[in-house]
Amino acid sequence: MNGIPYLSVVIPVFNEEENLLPLTQELVSVLDSLEKSWEIIFVDDGSTDKSPEILNGIREKMPRVQVVTFKKNFGQTAAFDAGFKTARGDIIITMDADMQNDPGDIPELLESLGSYDLVCGWRNKRNDTFIRTLSSIIANSIRNTLSREDIHDVGCSLKVFKKEYVKKLKLYNGMHRFFPTLVKMEGGRVIEIIVNHRPRKYGTAKYNIRNRIIRSFVDLLAVCWMKKRTLNYEIKDKKK
Ligand code: UDP
Ligand code: MG
């Protein structure tokens, strides 16, 4: 690949075999329409279906696609982290591999970036089951109350970051649910933009209330602690 791309799209993948080809097609046509150089980084988080073969097939045909393959399933935050460390662009776009995020929203998110450091997608019309949608509304409201935030939809993976903020993040398992707070803790400006949300057509959702509720709550307490203890000092004078 010649030169450093301007846009890097980071996509965690865990058993998404049927989504990968149509997603890539859709995404590439949006990226090409932007007339900026780009790269796509798929991070295969230990898939046990045909995702690894399909990703390699895509990479062989498209040199602007990179594939990072984990030894086993390490979780979505780890996948984002590996993607962030691989990304070379000035702007980092994140999204899910399951086609629930719409690549068609990317141009508007990019336009909204301006003086902000993170633009978060807000799925105000969720296309998930009633239980998933309701649990996410409750989770967001508990998260906002305890961490004194006002983010409607922290779980939407469709986000656009300025590179410097991605590089500043020190991530721990589960922290992908707190990107807006982490960016603000680094002094970044965050905005939310309403985006499309589509039903999952292929494959199955990887999270349910049982495997999320306790862990997310513990993670929330950790983030509240970090937020409260953030170093925030101003130097009055420094003499040599
Ligand atoms: N994913 C992953 N590792 C995991 C679980 C999920 O990389 O351990 C990926 C998954 O393939 C998808 C995204 O993270 O691209 C979000 O997962 P999913 O759509 O199941 O969750 P939702 O956000 O819709 O609840
Ligand atoms: Mg999904």
mmCIF file of C-alpha atoms and ligand atoms in Angstrom:
data_model
loop_
_atom_site.group_PDB
_atom_site.id
_atom_site.type_symbol
_atom_site.label_atom_id
_atom_site.label_comp_id
_atom_site.label_asym_id
_atom_site.label_seq_id
_atom_site.Cartn_x
_atom_site.Cartn_y
_atom_site.Cartn_z
ATOM 1 C CA MET A 1 0.000 0.000 0.000
ATOM 2 C CA ASN A 2 1.351 3.440 -0.923
ATOM 3 C CA GLY A 3 1.162 6.276 1.569
ATOM 4 C CA ILE A 4 -0.652 6.599 4.852
ATOM 5 C CA PRO A 5 -4.453 6.491 4.677
ATOM 6 C CA TYR A 6 -6.524 9.371 6.047
ATOM 7 C CA LEU A 7 -9.368 7.176 7.312
ATOM 8 C CA SER A 8 -9.014 3.894 9.208
ATOM 9 C CA VAL A 9 -12.106 1.784 9.795
ATOM 10 C CA VAL A 10 -11.758 -0.671 12.696
ATOM 11 C CA ILE A 11 -14.206 -3.582 12.824
ATOM 12 C CA PRO A 12 -14.198 -6.321 15.520
ATOM 13 C CA VAL A 13 -15.449 -9.649 14.173
ATOM 14 C CA PHE A 14 -16.632 -12.663 16.115
ATOM 15 C CA ASN A 15 -18.431 -15.294 14.033
ATOM 16 C CA GLU A 16 -19.926 -13.012 11.390
ATOM 17 C CA GLU A 17 -19.315 -15.182 8.289
ATOM 18 C CA GLU A 18 -22.434 -14.181 6.350
ATOM 19 C CA ASN A 19 -22.068 -10.474 7.045
ATOM 20 C CA LEU A 20 -18.474 -9.908 5.969
ATOM 21 C CA LEU A 21 -18.806 -9.804 2.174
ATOM 22 C CA PRO A 22 -21.949 -7.663 1.967
ATOM 23 C CA LEU A 23 -20.601 -5.358 4.709
ATOM 24 C CA THR A 24 -17.289 -4.861 2.897
ATOM 25 C CA GLN A 25 -19.058 -4.128 -0.375
ATOM 26 C CA GLU A 26 -21.346 -1.571 1.220
ATOM 27 C CA LEU A 27 -18.561 0.048 3.229
ATOM 28 C CA VAL A 28 -16.115 0.290 0.327
ATOM 29 C CA SER A 29 -18.666 2.035 -1.853
ATOM 30 C CA VAL A 30 -19.255 4.661 0.886
ATOM 31 C CA LEU A 31 -15.508 5.105 1.534
ATOM 32 C CA ASP A 32 -14.774 5.489 -2.183
ATOM 33 C CA SER A 33 -17.446 8.176 -2.459
ATOM 34 C CA LEU A 34 -15.598 10.271 0.161
ATOM 35 C CA GLU A 35 -12.548 10.699 -2.072
ATOM 36 C CA LYS A 36 -10.141 10.291 0.847
ATOM 37 C CA SER A 37 -7.573 7.544 1.247
ATOM 38 C CA TRP A 38 -8.746 4.765 3.543
ATOM 39 C CA GLU A 39 -7.955 1.405 5.085
ATOM 40 C CA ILE A 40 -10.196 -1.180 6.719
ATOM 41 C CA ILE A 41 -8.884 -3.196 9.670
ATOM 42 C CA PHE A 42 -10.880 -6.275 10.547
ATOM 43 C CA VAL A 43 -9.945 -7.774 13.902
ATOM 44 C CA ASP A 44 -10.992 -11.398 14.037
ATOM 45 C CA ASP A 45 -11.658 -12.029 17.700
ATOM 46 C CA GLY A 46 -11.164 -15.803 17.634
ATOM 47 C CA SER A 47 -14.027 -16.683 15.268
ATOM 48 C CA THR A 48 -14.807 -20.390 14.983
ATOM 49 C CA ASP A 49 -16.942 -20.136 11.821
ATOM 50 C CA LYS A 50 -15.728 -19.300 8.306
ATOM 51 C CA SER A 51 -14.970 -15.644 9.133
ATOM 52 C CA PRO A 52 -11.149 -16.121 9.065
ATOM 53 C CA GLU A 53 -11.185 -17.638 5.545
ATOM 54 C CA ILE A 54 -13.615 -15.040 4.267
ATOM 55 C CA LEU A 55 -11.538 -12.196 5.724
ATOM 56 C CA ASN A 56 -8.380 -13.552 4.141
ATOM 57 C CA GLY A 57 -10.173 -13.843 0.799
ATOM 58 C CA ILE A 58 -11.213 -10.174 1.084
ATOM 59 C CA ARG A 59 -7.684 -9.115 2.040
ATOM 60 C CA GLU A 60 -6.144 -10.958 -0.915
ATOM 61 C CA LYS A 61 -8.417 -9.074 -3.314
ATOM 62 C CA MET A 62 -8.196 -5.702 -1.577
ATOM 63 C CA PRO A 63 -4.781 -4.501 -0.394
ATOM 64 C CA ARG A 64 -6.385 -1.700 1.595
ATOM 65 C CA VAL A 65 -7.953 -4.288 3.914
ATOM 66 C CA GLN A 66 -5.881 -5.567 6.838
ATOM 67 C CA VAL A 67 -6.802 -8.505 9.029
ATOM 68 C CA VAL A 68 -5.586 -8.926 12.597
ATOM 69 C CA THR A 69 -6.332 -12.426 13.876
ATOM 70 C CA PHE A 70 -6.529 -13.238 17.573
ATOM 71 C CA LYS A 71 -5.436 -16.629 18.912
ATOM 72 C CA LYS A 72 -8.808 -16.996 20.614
ATOM 73 C CA ASN A 73 -11.798 -14.915 21.665
ATOM 74 C CA PHE A 74 -10.467 -12.045 23.790
ATOM 75 C CA GLY A 75 -13.517 -9.762 23.653
ATOM 76 C CA GLN A 76 -14.645 -6.674 21.782
ATOM 77 C CA THR A 77 -12.532 -4.171 23.761
ATOM 78 C CA ALA A 78 -9.377 -6.160 23.024
ATOM 79 C CA ALA A 79 -10.365 -6.240 19.350
ATOM 80 C CA PHE A 80 -10.843 -2.451 19.292
ATOM 81 C CA ASP A 81 -7.491 -2.006 21.029
ATOM 82 C CA ALA A 82 -5.639 -4.164 18.492
ATOM 83 C CA GLY A 83 -7.388 -2.297 15.670
ATOM 84 C CA PHE A 84 -6.509 1.098 17.175
ATOM 85 C CA LYS A 85 -2.863 0.079 17.479
ATOM 86 C CA THR A 86 -2.825 -1.043 13.836
ATOM 87 C CA ALA A 87 -4.696 2.001 12.478
ATOM 88 C CA ARG A 88 -2.610 4.611 10.673
ATOM 89 C CA GLY A 89 -5.242 7.156 9.695
ATOM 90 C CA ASP A 90 -5.839 10.626 11.177
ATOM 91 C CA ILE A 91 -9.470 9.664 11.658
ATOM 92 C CA ILE A 92 -10.555 6.340 13.124
ATOM 93 C CA ILE A 93 -14.040 5.010 12.402
ATOM 94 C CA THR A 94 -15.379 2.092 14.444
ATOM 95 C CA MET A 95 -18.351 -0.096 13.635
ATOM 96 C CA ASP A 96 -19.823 -3.566 14.171
ATOM 97 C CA ALA A 97 -19.404 -6.365 11.649
ATOM 98 C CA ASP A 98 -23.023 -7.512 11.853
ATOM 99 C CA MET A 99 -24.439 -4.927 9.386
ATOM 100 C CA GLN A 100 -26.646 -3.363 12.070
ATOM 101 C CA ASN A 101 -24.653 -0.113 11.684
ATOM 102 C CA ASP A 102 -25.231 1.612 8.345
ATOM 103 C CA PRO A 103 -22.050 2.704 6.488
ATOM 104 C CA GLY A 104 -24.285 5.328 4.826
ATOM 105 C CA ASP A 105 -24.117 7.313 8.096
ATOM 106 C CA ILE A 106 -20.329 7.696 7.919
ATOM 107 C CA PRO A 107 -20.259 10.874 5.761
ATOM 108 C CA GLU A 108 -22.513 12.740 8.216
ATOM 109 C CA LEU A 109 -20.499 11.568 11.216
ATOM 110 C CA LEU A 110 -17.314 12.793 9.522
ATOM 111 C CA GLU A 111 -18.896 16.160 8.744
ATOM 112 C CA SER A 112 -19.933 16.521 12.382
ATOM 113 C CA LEU A 113 -16.413 15.912 13.691
ATOM 114 C CA GLY A 114 -15.200 19.506 13.156
ATOM 115 C CA SER A 115 -13.925 20.766 16.503
ATOM 116 C CA TYR A 116 -15.087 17.598 18.290
ATOM 117 C CA ASP A 117 -12.767 14.697 19.063
ATOM 118 C CA LEU A 118 -15.361 11.919 19.087
ATOM 119 C CA VAL A 119 -18.682 11.650 17.286
ATOM 120 C CA CYS A 120 -20.904 8.879 18.663
ATOM 121 C CA GLY A 121 -23.733 7.260 16.751
ATOM 122 C CA TRP A 122 -27.067 7.318 18.609
ATOM 123 C CA ARG A 123 -29.461 4.543 17.572
ATOM 124 C CA ASN A 124 -32.640 6.331 18.560
ATOM 125 C CA LYS A 125 -34.778 3.756 16.718
ATOM 126 C CA ARG A 126 -33.319 0.450 17.818
ATOM 127 C CA ASN A 127 -33.916 -2.590 15.651
ATOM 128 C CA ASP A 128 -33.314 -5.190 18.344
ATOM 129 C CA THR A 129 -35.707 -7.310 20.366
ATOM 130 C CA PHE A 130 -37.868 -5.480 22.901
ATOM 131 C CA ILE A 131 -35.890 -6.971 25.804
ATOM 132 C CA ARG A 132 -32.508 -5.936 24.345
ATOM 133 C CA THR A 133 -33.739 -2.427 23.569
ATOM 134 C CA LEU A 134 -35.276 -1.988 27.012
ATOM 135 C CA SER A 135 -32.215 -3.350 28.834
ATOM 136 C CA SER A 136 -30.014 -0.997 26.874
ATOM 137 C CA ILE A 137 -32.206 2.022 27.787
ATOM 138 C CA ILE A 138 -32.046 1.041 31.466
ATOM 139 C CA ALA A 139 -28.278 0.401 31.297
ATOM 140 C CA ASN A 140 -27.661 3.771 29.641
ATOM 141 C CA SER A 141 -29.713 5.582 32.244
ATOM 142 C CA ILE A 142 -27.944 3.894 35.197
ATOM 143 C CA ARG A 143 -24.595 4.583 33.543
ATOM 144 C CA ASN A 144 -25.462 8.237 32.960
ATOM 145 C CA THR A 145 -26.735 8.762 36.502
ATOM 146 C CA LEU A 146 -23.769 7.160 38.255
ATOM 147 C CA SER A 147 -21.067 8.512 35.971
ATOM 148 C CA ARG A 148 -22.758 11.928 35.537
ATOM 149 C CA GLU A 149 -22.891 11.620 31.787
ATOM 150 C CA ASP A 150 -25.538 12.513 29.227
ATOM 151 C CA ILE A 151 -24.844 9.987 26.459
ATOM 152 C CA HIS A 152 -28.020 8.369 25.104
ATOM 153 C CA ASP A 153 -26.448 5.345 23.463
ATOM 154 C CA VAL A 154 -22.971 4.432 24.556
ATOM 155 C CA GLY A 155 -23.303 0.924 23.075
ATOM 156 C CA CYS A 156 -23.436 2.071 19.453
ATOM 157 C CA SER A 157 -20.149 0.999 17.854
ATOM 158 C CA LEU A 158 -20.505 3.445 14.977
ATOM 159 C CA LYS A 159 -18.195 6.216 16.118
ATOM 160 C CA VAL A 160 -15.622 8.568 14.609
ATOM 161 C CA PHE A 161 -12.515 9.476 16.615
ATOM 162 C CA LYS A 162 -9.622 11.830 16.052
ATOM 163 C CA LYS A 163 -6.477 9.732 16.072
ATOM 164 C CA GLU A 164 -4.821 11.446 19.025
ATOM 165 C CA TYR A 165 -7.680 10.479 21.357
ATOM 166 C CA VAL A 166 -7.660 6.852 20.277
ATOM 167 C CA LYS A 167 -3.933 6.699 20.891
ATOM 168 C CA LYS A 168 -4.360 8.170 24.394
ATOM 169 C CA LEU A 169 -6.847 5.519 25.557
ATOM 170 C CA LYS A 170 -5.623 2.889 27.993
ATOM 171 C CA LEU A 171 -8.240 0.184 27.653
ATOM 172 C CA TYR A 172 -9.309 -2.621 29.969
ATOM 173 C CA ASN A 173 -11.782 -5.421 29.232
ATOM 174 C CA GLY A 174 -15.289 -4.020 28.912
ATOM 175 C CA MET A 175 -14.138 -0.409 28.428
ATOM 176 C CA HIS A 176 -15.532 -0.162 24.894
ATOM 177 C CA ARG A 177 -18.812 0.703 26.606
ATOM 178 C CA PHE A 178 -17.264 3.866 28.043
ATOM 179 C CA PHE A 179 -15.441 5.456 25.097
ATOM 180 C CA PRO A 180 -17.210 8.845 25.428
ATOM 181 C CA THR A 181 -16.319 9.156 29.120
ATOM 182 C CA LEU A 182 -12.730 8.024 28.523
ATOM 183 C CA VAL A 183 -12.288 10.561 25.718
ATOM 184 C CA LYS A 184 -13.736 13.341 27.896
ATOM 185 C CA MET A 185 -11.360 12.342 30.706
ATOM 186 C CA GLU A 186 -8.522 13.034 28.267
ATOM 187 C CA GLY A 187 -9.949 16.496 27.632
ATOM 188 C CA GLY A 188 -11.717 15.565 24.375
ATOM 189 C CA ARG A 189 -15.035 17.003 23.111
ATOM 190 C CA VAL A 190 -17.813 14.535 22.356
ATOM 191 C CA ILE A 191 -21.033 14.852 20.346
ATOM 192 C CA GLU A 192 -23.852 12.398 19.529
ATOM 193 C CA ILE A 193 -25.516 12.120 16.121
ATOM 194 C CA ILE A 194 -28.642 10.081 15.349
ATOM 195 C CA VAL A 195 -27.831 7.114 13.099
ATOM 196 C CA ASN A 196 -29.700 4.334 11.388
ATOM 197 C CA HIS A 197 -29.927 0.925 13.066
ATOM 198 C CA ARG A 198 -30.818 -2.156 11.095
ATOM 199 C CA PRO A 199 -32.072 -5.544 12.237
ATOM 200 C CA ARG A 200 -29.473 -8.305 12.412
ATOM 201 C CA LYS A 201 -30.095 -10.362 9.273
ATOM 202 C CA TYR A 202 -27.369 -12.989 9.646
ATOM 203 C CA GLY A 203 -25.687 -14.600 12.644
ATOM 204 C CA THR A 204 -26.542 -14.165 16.289
ATOM 205 C CA ALA A 205 -26.082 -11.415 18.871
ATOM 206 C CA LYS A 206 -23.090 -12.083 21.103
ATOM 207 C CA TYR A 207 -24.386 -10.340 24.207
ATOM 208 C CA ASN A 208 -27.423 -10.939 26.371
ATOM 209 C CA ILE A 209 -28.590 -9.507 29.665
ATOM 210 C CA ARG A 210 -27.058 -12.382 31.642
ATOM 211 C CA ASN A 211 -23.534 -12.048 30.239
ATOM 212 C CA ARG A 212 -23.564 -8.266 30.446
ATOM 213 C CA ILE A 213 -25.353 -7.033 33.547
ATOM 214 C CA ILE A 214 -22.918 -7.760 36.396
ATOM 215 C CA ARG A 215 -19.731 -7.144 34.416
ATOM 216 C CA SER A 216 -21.017 -3.864 32.999
ATOM 217 C CA PHE A 217 -21.987 -2.700 36.467
ATOM 218 C CA VAL A 218 -18.551 -3.492 37.904
ATOM 219 C CA ASP A 219 -16.969 -1.737 34.903
ATOM 220 C CA LEU A 220 -19.205 1.263 35.561
ATOM 221 C CA LEU A 221 -17.996 1.502 39.153
ATOM 222 C CA ALA A 222 -14.395 1.401 37.907
ATOM 223 C CA VAL A 223 -15.059 4.186 35.410
ATOM 224 C CA CYS A 224 -16.811 6.304 38.051
ATOM 225 C CA TRP A 225 -13.762 5.892 40.273
ATOM 226 C CA MET A 226 -11.387 6.779 37.431
ATOM 227 C CA LYS A 227 -13.466 9.816 36.545
ATOM 228 C CA LYS A 228 -13.502 11.037 40.143
ATOM 229 C CA ARG A 229 -9.780 10.512 40.544
ATOM 230 C CA THR A 230 -8.709 11.991 37.195
ATOM 231 C CA LEU A 231 -5.640 14.190 37.665
ATOM 232 C CA ASN A 232 -6.754 17.693 36.946
ATOM 233 C CA TYR A 233 -4.147 20.142 38.159
ATOM 234 C CA GLU A 234 -2.966 23.478 36.857
ATOM 235 C CA ILE A 235 0.628 24.645 37.215
ATOM 236 C CA LYS A 236 0.960 28.219 38.444
ATOM 237 C CA ASP A 237 4.689 28.517 37.997
ATOM 238 C CA LYS A 238 7.699 26.421 37.218
ATOM 239 C CA LYS A 239 11.256 27.661 37.765
ATOM 240 C CA LYS A 240 14.485 26.108 36.653
HETATM 241 N N1 UDP B 1 -17.762 -9.048 18.889
HETATM 242 C C1 UDP B 1 -16.405 -9.315 19.063
HETATM 243 N N2 UDP B 1 -16.026 -10.071 20.132
HETATM 244 C C2 UDP B 1 -16.929 -10.556 21.050
HETATM 245 C C3 UDP B 1 -18.297 -10.224 20.885
HETATM 246 C C4 UDP B 1 -18.676 -9.457 19.799
HETATM 247 O O1 UDP B 1 -15.569 -8.903 18.257
HETATM 248 O O2 UDP B 1 -16.509 -11.258 21.977
HETATM 249 C C5 UDP B 1 -18.167 -8.237 17.725
HETATM 250 C C6 UDP B 1 -19.315 -8.807 16.903
HETATM 251 O O3 UDP B 1 -18.872 -9.693 15.903
HETATM 252 C C7 UDP B 1 -19.927 -7.545 16.331
HETATM 253 C C8 UDP B 1 -19.746 -6.525 17.467
HETATM 254 O O4 UDP B 1 -18.674 -7.025 18.252
HETATM 255 O O5 UDP B 1 -19.209 -7.105 15.208
HETATM 256 C C9 UDP B 1 -20.996 -6.329 18.321
HETATM 257 O O6 UDP B 1 -21.546 -7.579 18.700
HETATM 258 P P1 UDP B 1 -23.109 -7.861 18.629
HETATM 259 O O7 UDP B 1 -23.654 -7.333 17.370
HETATM 260 O O8 UDP B 1 -23.347 -9.300 18.907
HETATM 261 O O9 UDP B 1 -23.621 -7.037 19.875
HETATM 262 P P2 UDP B 1 -24.700 -5.858 20.002
HETATM 263 O O10 UDP B 1 -23.865 -4.606 20.126
HETATM 264 O O11 UDP B 1 -25.566 -5.864 18.785
HETATM 265 O O12 UDP B 1 -25.394 -6.225 21.260
HETATM 266 MG MG MG B 2 -25.279 -6.070 16.788
#
